[in-house]
Coordinates of C-alpha atoms and ligand atoms in Angstrom, one line a residue:
M1 CA 3.4 -55.3 36.3
N2 CA 4.5 -54.6 39.3
A3 CA 8.2 -55.2 40.3
P4 CA 7.6 -53.7 44.2
Q5 CA 5.1 -55.7 45.0
I6 CA 6.5 -58.9 44.0
Y7 CA 10.5 -58.0 45.4
Q8 CA 8.1 -57.7 49.2
Q9 CA 6.9 -61.1 48.4
R10 CA 9.9 -62.6 48.1
F11 CA 12.4 -61.2 49.6
Q12 CA 9.9 -60.0 52.7
A13 CA 11.1 -56.7 52.6
S14 CA 10.6 -53.1 50.6
P15 CA 12.8 -52.6 48.3
E16 CA 15.4 -49.4 48.9
F17 CA 15.3 -48.9 44.9
S18 CA 12.4 -48.9 42.0
V19 CA 12.7 -47.5 38.8
R20 CA 10.6 -48.3 35.5
A21 CA 11.6 -47.9 32.0
P22 CA 10.0 -47.8 29.1
G23 CA 10.2 -49.3 26.0
R24 CA 10.0 -47.1 22.8
V25 CA 8.7 -47.3 19.1
N26 CA 10.6 -45.2 16.4
L27 CA 8.6 -43.2 14.1
I28 CA 11.0 -42.9 11.7
G29 CA 14.4 -42.8 10.5
E30 CA 15.1 -46.8 10.9
H31 CA 18.8 -48.5 10.4
I32 CA 20.1 -44.0 10.4
D33 CA 21.2 -43.5 14.1
Y34 CA 24.6 -46.1 13.4
N35 CA 25.2 -43.9 10.5
G36 CA 25.0 -40.2 11.7
G37 CA 21.2 -39.6 10.8
H38 CA 18.2 -37.6 12.0
V39 CA 15.7 -40.3 14.3
L40 CA 12.4 -40.1 15.7
P41 CA 11.4 -42.2 18.1
F42 CA 9.6 -42.1 21.5
A43 CA 8.8 -43.8 24.5
I44 CA 6.3 -45.9 25.4
A45 CA 3.5 -47.0 28.0
K46 CA 5.1 -50.8 28.1
G47 CA 8.8 -50.7 29.6
I48 CA 10.2 -52.6 32.3
E49 CA 10.5 -52.1 35.8
I50 CA 13.5 -53.1 39.1
A51 CA 12.8 -53.0 42.5
A52 CA 16.0 -53.2 44.6
T53 CA 18.1 -52.9 47.9
P54 CA 21.8 -53.1 47.6
R55 CA 23.6 -55.8 49.6
K56 CA 27.0 -55.3 51.3
D57 CA 28.3 -58.8 50.8
G58 CA 29.2 -58.9 47.0
L59 CA 26.0 -61.1 46.3
F60 CA 23.6 -60.7 43.7
R61 CA 20.2 -62.5 44.0
L62 CA 18.5 -61.6 40.9
Y63 CA 15.1 -62.0 39.8
A64 CA 13.3 -61.7 36.7
A65 CA 9.8 -62.2 37.2
Q66 CA 8.2 -62.3 33.3
F67 CA 10.5 -65.4 32.9
D68 CA 10.7 -67.2 36.6
E69 CA 13.7 -67.4 36.2
T70 CA 16.9 -66.1 38.6
Y71 CA 20.8 -65.6 39.5
E72 CA 22.2 -66.5 42.5
G73 CA 26.2 -65.3 42.4
P74 CA 29.1 -63.2 42.9
L75 CA 29.9 -60.5 40.0
A76 CA 32.4 -62.4 38.8
A77 CA 30.2 -65.7 37.6
A78 CA 27.4 -63.7 36.4
K79 CA 27.7 -63.8 31.9
T80 CA 26.3 -66.8 31.3
A81 CA 24.4 -67.9 27.8
D82 CA 21.4 -68.9 29.5
R83 CA 20.3 -65.8 31.6
F84 CA 20.1 -64.3 28.3
W85 CA 18.5 -61.3 30.5
S86 CA 21.3 -61.1 33.3
N87 CA 23.7 -60.3 30.7
Y88 CA 21.9 -57.0 30.4
V89 CA 22.0 -56.5 34.1
F90 CA 25.5 -57.3 34.3
G91 CA 26.8 -55.2 31.4
V92 CA 25.6 -52.1 32.9
I93 CA 27.0 -52.8 36.1
H94 CA 30.3 -53.2 34.3
E95 CA 30.3 -49.9 32.8
F96 CA 29.3 -48.5 36.1
E97 CA 33.0 -50.3 37.3
K98 CA 35.0 -49.3 34.1
L99 CA 33.9 -45.3 35.5
G100 CA 35.4 -46.2 39.0
H101 CA 32.1 -47.5 40.8
S102 CA 31.9 -50.9 43.0
V103 CA 28.7 -52.4 43.3
P104 CA 29.1 -54.4 46.0
G105 CA 26.1 -57.0 45.5
L106 CA 22.1 -56.2 44.8
D107 CA 19.1 -57.8 45.5
A108 CA 16.3 -57.3 42.6
V109 CA 13.6 -58.3 40.8
I110 CA 12.9 -56.9 37.3
D111 CA 9.5 -57.7 35.8
G112 CA 8.3 -55.6 32.1
D113 CA 5.2 -55.8 29.9
I114 CA 7.3 -55.4 26.8
P115 CA 7.3 -58.7 24.8
L116 CA 10.7 -59.4 23.6
S117 CA 12.0 -59.5 19.8
S118 CA 9.7 -57.3 18.6
G119 CA 11.2 -54.1 18.3
L120 CA 10.0 -52.6 20.7
S121 CA 13.7 -52.3 23.2
S122 CA 13.2 -54.3 25.9
S123 CA 16.2 -54.6 26.2
A124 CA 17.4 -51.1 26.4
A125 CA 14.9 -50.5 28.7
L126 CA 16.3 -53.2 30.7
E127 CA 19.8 -51.4 30.4
V128 CA 18.8 -48.0 31.1
G129 CA 16.8 -49.3 34.0
T130 CA 19.6 -50.7 35.8
A131 CA 21.6 -47.8 35.2
W132 CA 19.4 -45.7 36.4
L133 CA 19.3 -47.6 39.6
L134 CA 23.1 -47.3 39.9
Q135 CA 23.2 -43.8 39.3
Q136 CA 19.9 -43.4 42.6
I137 CA 22.1 -46.6 44.3
L138 CA 25.8 -45.0 44.0
G139 CA 24.9 -41.1 43.4
T140 CA 26.7 -40.6 40.8
N141 CA 25.2 -37.5 38.8
L142 CA 25.4 -39.2 34.8
T143 CA 23.3 -37.2 31.9
R144 CA 20.3 -38.9 30.5
M145 CA 22.8 -38.6 27.0
E146 CA 25.5 -40.4 29.5
I147 CA 22.8 -42.5 31.4
A148 CA 21.3 -44.0 27.4
Q149 CA 25.7 -44.2 25.9
L150 CA 26.3 -46.3 29.3
G151 CA 23.7 -48.6 28.5
Q152 CA 24.7 -48.5 24.4
R153 CA 28.4 -49.6 25.5
A154 CA 26.9 -52.5 27.8
E155 CA 25.4 -53.7 24.8
N156 CA 27.5 -53.1 22.6
R157 CA 30.5 -54.5 24.4
Y158 CA 28.8 -57.1 27.3
V159 CA 26.3 -58.8 25.1
G160 CA 27.9 -58.4 21.9
V161 CA 25.4 -56.7 19.9
N162 CA 26.3 -53.8 17.8
C163 CA 23.5 -51.3 18.0
G164 CA 23.6 -47.8 17.7
I165 CA 22.4 -45.0 20.5
M166 CA 18.3 -44.6 19.4
D167 CA 16.5 -47.3 21.6
Q168 CA 18.5 -46.1 24.5
A169 CA 18.3 -42.7 24.2
A170 CA 14.4 -43.0 23.8
S171 CA 14.2 -45.0 27.0
A172 CA 16.5 -42.2 29.0
L173 CA 15.4 -38.7 27.3
G174 CA 11.4 -39.9 26.4
Q175 CA 8.8 -36.9 27.3
A176 CA 5.7 -37.3 27.8
G177 CA 3.5 -35.8 25.0
R178 CA 7.2 -35.6 22.9
A179 CA 9.0 -37.3 20.2
L180 CA 13.2 -37.6 20.5
L181 CA 14.5 -36.2 17.5
L182 CA 17.9 -37.2 17.7
D183 CA 21.0 -35.9 16.0
C184 CA 23.1 -39.2 16.2
N185 CA 26.3 -37.4 15.0
S186 CA 26.7 -34.8 17.5
L187 CA 24.2 -36.0 19.8
Q188 CA 22.3 -32.8 20.0
F189 CA 18.6 -33.5 20.0
E190 CA 15.1 -31.7 20.2
Q191 CA 11.9 -32.8 21.5
P192 CA 8.9 -31.9 19.8
A193 CA 5.6 -32.1 19.9
L194 CA 4.0 -35.7 19.7
E195 CA 0.2 -35.0 20.5
L196 CA -1.4 -35.1 17.3
K197 CA -4.4 -33.0 17.9
G198 CA -6.7 -35.3 18.3
E199 CA -6.9 -36.0 14.9
V200 CA -4.7 -39.0 14.4
V201 CA -3.3 -41.9 16.1
L202 CA -0.3 -44.4 16.2
V203 CA -1.1 -47.8 15.7
V204 CA 1.9 -50.5 17.3
A205 CA 0.8 -54.2 15.9
H206 CA 3.5 -57.2 15.8
S207 CA 3.9 -59.0 12.8
G208 CA 3.7 -62.1 14.6
I209 CA 7.9 -62.7 13.8
R210 CA 10.1 -62.9 17.0
R211 CA 13.6 -61.1 15.2
G212 CA 15.5 -64.2 15.5
L213 CA 19.1 -64.0 14.3
S214 CA 19.0 -60.9 13.2
H215 CA 22.1 -59.8 14.9
S216 CA 24.5 -61.1 11.9
A217 CA 22.4 -59.3 9.3
Y218 CA 22.4 -56.3 11.7
N219 CA 25.9 -56.4 11.2
E220 CA 26.3 -57.2 7.9
R221 CA 24.1 -53.8 7.1
R222 CA 26.1 -52.2 9.5
G223 CA 29.7 -53.3 7.5
A224 CA 28.3 -51.7 4.1
C225 CA 27.2 -48.6 5.1
D226 CA 30.8 -48.5 6.9
A227 CA 32.1 -49.5 2.9
A228 CA 30.1 -47.7 0.9
I229 CA 31.3 -44.1 3.0
D230 CA 34.9 -45.2 2.6
A231 CA 33.9 -45.5 -1.8
I232 CA 31.9 -42.2 -1.0
R233 CA 34.7 -40.3 0.5
Q234 CA 37.3 -41.2 -1.9
E235 CA 35.5 -40.7 -5.3
T236 CA 33.6 -37.7 -4.3
G237 CA 37.2 -36.6 -2.0
K238 CA 34.7 -34.6 0.4
K239 CA 35.7 -34.8 4.0
I240 CA 32.0 -36.6 5.3
S241 CA 31.6 -37.4 8.3
C242 CA 29.2 -40.2 7.5
L243 CA 27.1 -41.7 5.3
C244 CA 23.8 -39.5 6.8
E245 CA 25.5 -36.2 5.8
A246 CA 26.2 -37.7 2.2
S247 CA 23.5 -36.7 -1.1
L248 CA 22.4 -38.3 -3.7
E249 CA 24.6 -36.9 -5.9
D250 CA 27.3 -38.5 -4.2
L251 CA 26.0 -41.6 -3.9
E252 CA 25.7 -41.6 -8.2
A253 CA 28.8 -39.8 -8.5
S254 CA 30.6 -42.9 -6.3
K255 CA 28.2 -46.3 -8.0
A256 CA 30.7 -47.0 -10.3
I257 CA 33.1 -48.3 -7.2
L258 CA 30.3 -49.6 -5.3
D259 CA 28.3 -52.6 -5.3
N260 CA 24.7 -53.0 -6.0
E261 CA 24.0 -54.4 -2.3
R262 CA 26.1 -51.5 -1.0
Y263 CA 24.6 -48.9 -3.5
H264 CA 20.9 -49.7 -2.4
R265 CA 22.4 -50.0 2.0
A266 CA 23.8 -46.0 1.0
R267 CA 20.4 -45.0 -1.2
H268 CA 18.4 -46.1 1.9
A269 CA 20.0 -44.4 4.7
I270 CA 21.1 -41.4 2.4
T271 CA 16.8 -40.9 1.1
E272 CA 15.5 -42.8 5.4
E273 CA 18.0 -39.3 6.5
Q274 CA 15.3 -37.1 4.1
R275 CA 12.6 -38.1 5.0
V276 CA 12.9 -37.6 8.9
R277 CA 13.9 -34.2 8.5
E278 CA 10.6 -34.5 6.2
T279 CA 8.5 -36.0 9.0
V280 CA 9.0 -33.2 11.6
Q281 CA 8.0 -30.1 9.5
A282 CA 5.5 -32.4 8.3
L283 CA 3.9 -32.6 11.8
A284 CA 5.0 -29.1 12.8
K285 CA 2.1 -28.3 10.4
C286 CA -0.1 -30.9 11.3
D287 CA 0.4 -32.5 7.7
Y288 CA -0.7 -35.7 8.6
Q289 CA -1.2 -37.0 5.4
R290 CA 2.5 -36.2 4.5
V291 CA 3.1 -38.2 7.2
G292 CA 1.8 -40.9 6.2
E293 CA 3.0 -41.2 3.1
L294 CA 6.4 -40.8 4.3
L295 CA 6.4 -43.4 6.4
N296 CA 5.1 -45.6 3.6
A297 CA 8.2 -44.6 1.8
S298 CA 10.5 -45.4 4.5
H299 CA 8.9 -48.8 4.7
F300 CA 9.6 -49.4 1.0
S301 CA 12.7 -48.4 1.2
L302 CA 13.5 -50.6 4.6
R303 CA 12.0 -53.6 2.5
D304 CA 13.7 -52.8 -1.5
D305 CA 16.8 -51.2 -0.3
Y306 CA 17.7 -51.9 3.0
D307 CA 15.8 -55.8 2.6
V308 CA 15.3 -56.1 6.3
S309 CA 11.3 -56.3 5.6
C310 CA 10.3 -59.9 5.5
P311 CA 6.9 -61.2 4.2
E312 CA 4.6 -60.6 7.5
L313 CA 5.5 -57.2 8.0
D314 CA 4.7 -56.8 3.9
E315 CA 1.6 -58.3 4.1
L316 CA 0.8 -56.8 7.7
T317 CA 1.1 -53.4 6.8
A318 CA -0.4 -53.7 3.2
R319 CA -3.1 -55.0 5.2
I320 CA -3.1 -52.1 7.1
R321 CA -2.4 -48.9 4.3
Q322 CA -5.6 -50.3 2.3
Y323 CA -7.6 -49.8 6.1
P324 CA -10.0 -46.9 5.3
G325 CA -8.4 -44.3 7.5
T326 CA -5.0 -45.5 7.7
L327 CA -2.2 -42.8 6.2
G328 CA 0.7 -44.7 6.7
S329 CA 2.3 -47.8 7.8
R330 CA 6.1 -49.3 8.6
L331 CA 8.4 -51.7 9.9
T332 CA 9.5 -50.0 13.8
G333 CA 12.8 -50.9 14.6
A334 CA 15.2 -53.4 13.3
G335 CA 13.4 -55.3 11.1
F336 CA 13.6 -59.1 10.1
G337 CA 10.2 -59.6 11.9
G338 CA 8.6 -57.7 14.6
C339 CA 6.4 -54.7 15.0
T340 CA 4.7 -52.5 12.8
V341 CA 3.8 -48.7 13.4
S342 CA 1.0 -46.8 11.8
L343 CA -0.8 -43.8 11.8
V344 CA -4.1 -44.2 11.9
K345 CA -7.6 -41.6 11.9
V346 CA -8.5 -41.9 15.4
D347 CA -12.3 -42.7 14.0
A348 CA -10.5 -45.7 12.2
A349 CA -8.2 -47.0 14.8
E350 CA -10.6 -49.2 16.5
G351 CA -11.8 -50.8 13.6
L352 CA -8.5 -51.2 12.1
M353 CA -7.5 -53.7 15.2
E354 CA -11.1 -55.2 15.0
D355 CA -10.3 -55.7 11.4
L356 CA -6.4 -57.0 12.6
K357 CA -7.5 -59.2 14.8
K358 CA -9.6 -61.3 12.6
N359 CA -7.7 -61.2 9.6
Y360 CA -4.1 -61.1 10.5
Y361 CA -3.7 -62.8 13.4
E362 CA -6.3 -65.1 13.4
A363 CA -6.3 -65.9 9.8
H364 CA -2.2 -66.5 10.6
G365 CA -3.3 -68.9 14.0
M366 CA -0.8 -65.5 15.9
E367 CA -2.0 -64.3 19.3
A368 CA -3.1 -60.8 18.6
L369 CA -0.8 -57.8 19.4
V370 CA -1.8 -55.0 18.6
F371 CA -2.5 -51.5 20.3
A372 CA -2.8 -47.7 19.9
T373 CA 0.2 -45.9 21.7
A374 CA 1.2 -42.3 23.1
S375 CA 4.7 -40.7 23.8
E376 CA 5.3 -41.8 27.7
E377 CA 8.3 -40.5 30.0
G378 CA 11.1 -41.4 30.2
V379 CA 13.4 -43.6 32.8
R380 CA 12.3 -42.2 35.8
T381 CA 12.2 -43.7 39.7
I382 CA 9.2 -44.9 41.0
Ligands
GLA401 C1 18.0 -51.3 16.7 C2 19.0 -50.9 17.4 C3 19.1 -49.5 16.9 C4 18.6 -49.2 15.9 C5 17.5 -49.8 15.2 C6 17.3 -49.4 13.6 O1 16.8 -51.5 17.1 O2 18.9 -50.9 18.6 O3 20.1 -48.4 17.3 O4 19.9 -48.9 14.5 O5 17.5 -51.3 15.4 O6 16.9 -48.1 13.4

């Protein structure tokens, strides 16, 4: 991946600005960012790059190297279902315009190495990368959190996906060797070390299932959680600001007025919040055994209570779990396909990846996509 070089070839000039924004893996805290919970993602080495030069004539000439597709035209004509990638770029441009900035035009090349629909947040990386690029071009002073929020608004309003803040925050705020512990209610955050002391390593493995058609299911889950918190407030009479602030006792007390589905969705959110807190403590003590147990418990809760797993994610995590040296494994991201994250003893990682290539990917006739990953720096100018 080298957007500046492709830009040079395509436009016969050097780009004035180049940026790089990472994808993310969420270690734990799944489907609770929009429930005001704590999440623990980190930025990864895979990401997107944008090389660009502003134009003065209102024309946008964008080239997405990963798809070999272009958009050429004015801002007004930009929204289209065909070039889905350009909606992320224009969504961000619209958000800057709403803040009173005008973006006159752009020649740009976008390239990326995050597999699409894999649960590794290629869209958030593109939004955050575009926002960082415009910040450089326009000379604005948005904080990294404001960049993340702007990216989220672009996705909510322009792309039409009602996502939470986690992915954009991880891409904007990531730090090498650290995770992001984000309180999605207050937006306060800490960046605890994620160095893993050379004992264990995080392995990401794709289920081979692309997360197609998951937006409606995602919105349904959000709806069930919103209904659950209303019911809990009503039944307990407590002023609870978000679902992750409720306790299991509150939930049990409200069981009579919750239907089965809402009860289970809420139980996932409430228990997942507890697991995040415990994971942070276990990581601080280098108690990787416990971290692994919590990752497993998170997966089972996402499978049984939240119902966002699929047979391939279950099979893959089960296979990883039974490999000697694995401490825990779970789906990461929205689910319905996409990737898993697993905590594995360092000397078992190579063997595990070989095992998966043969016994999971080859066995299913799927292309292997498995790699060990560390936490990397967030969006930056290159
Ligand atoms: C997607 C969304 C995030 C988050 C996760 C699930 O990645 O973009 O905001 O809700 O799903 O944890």
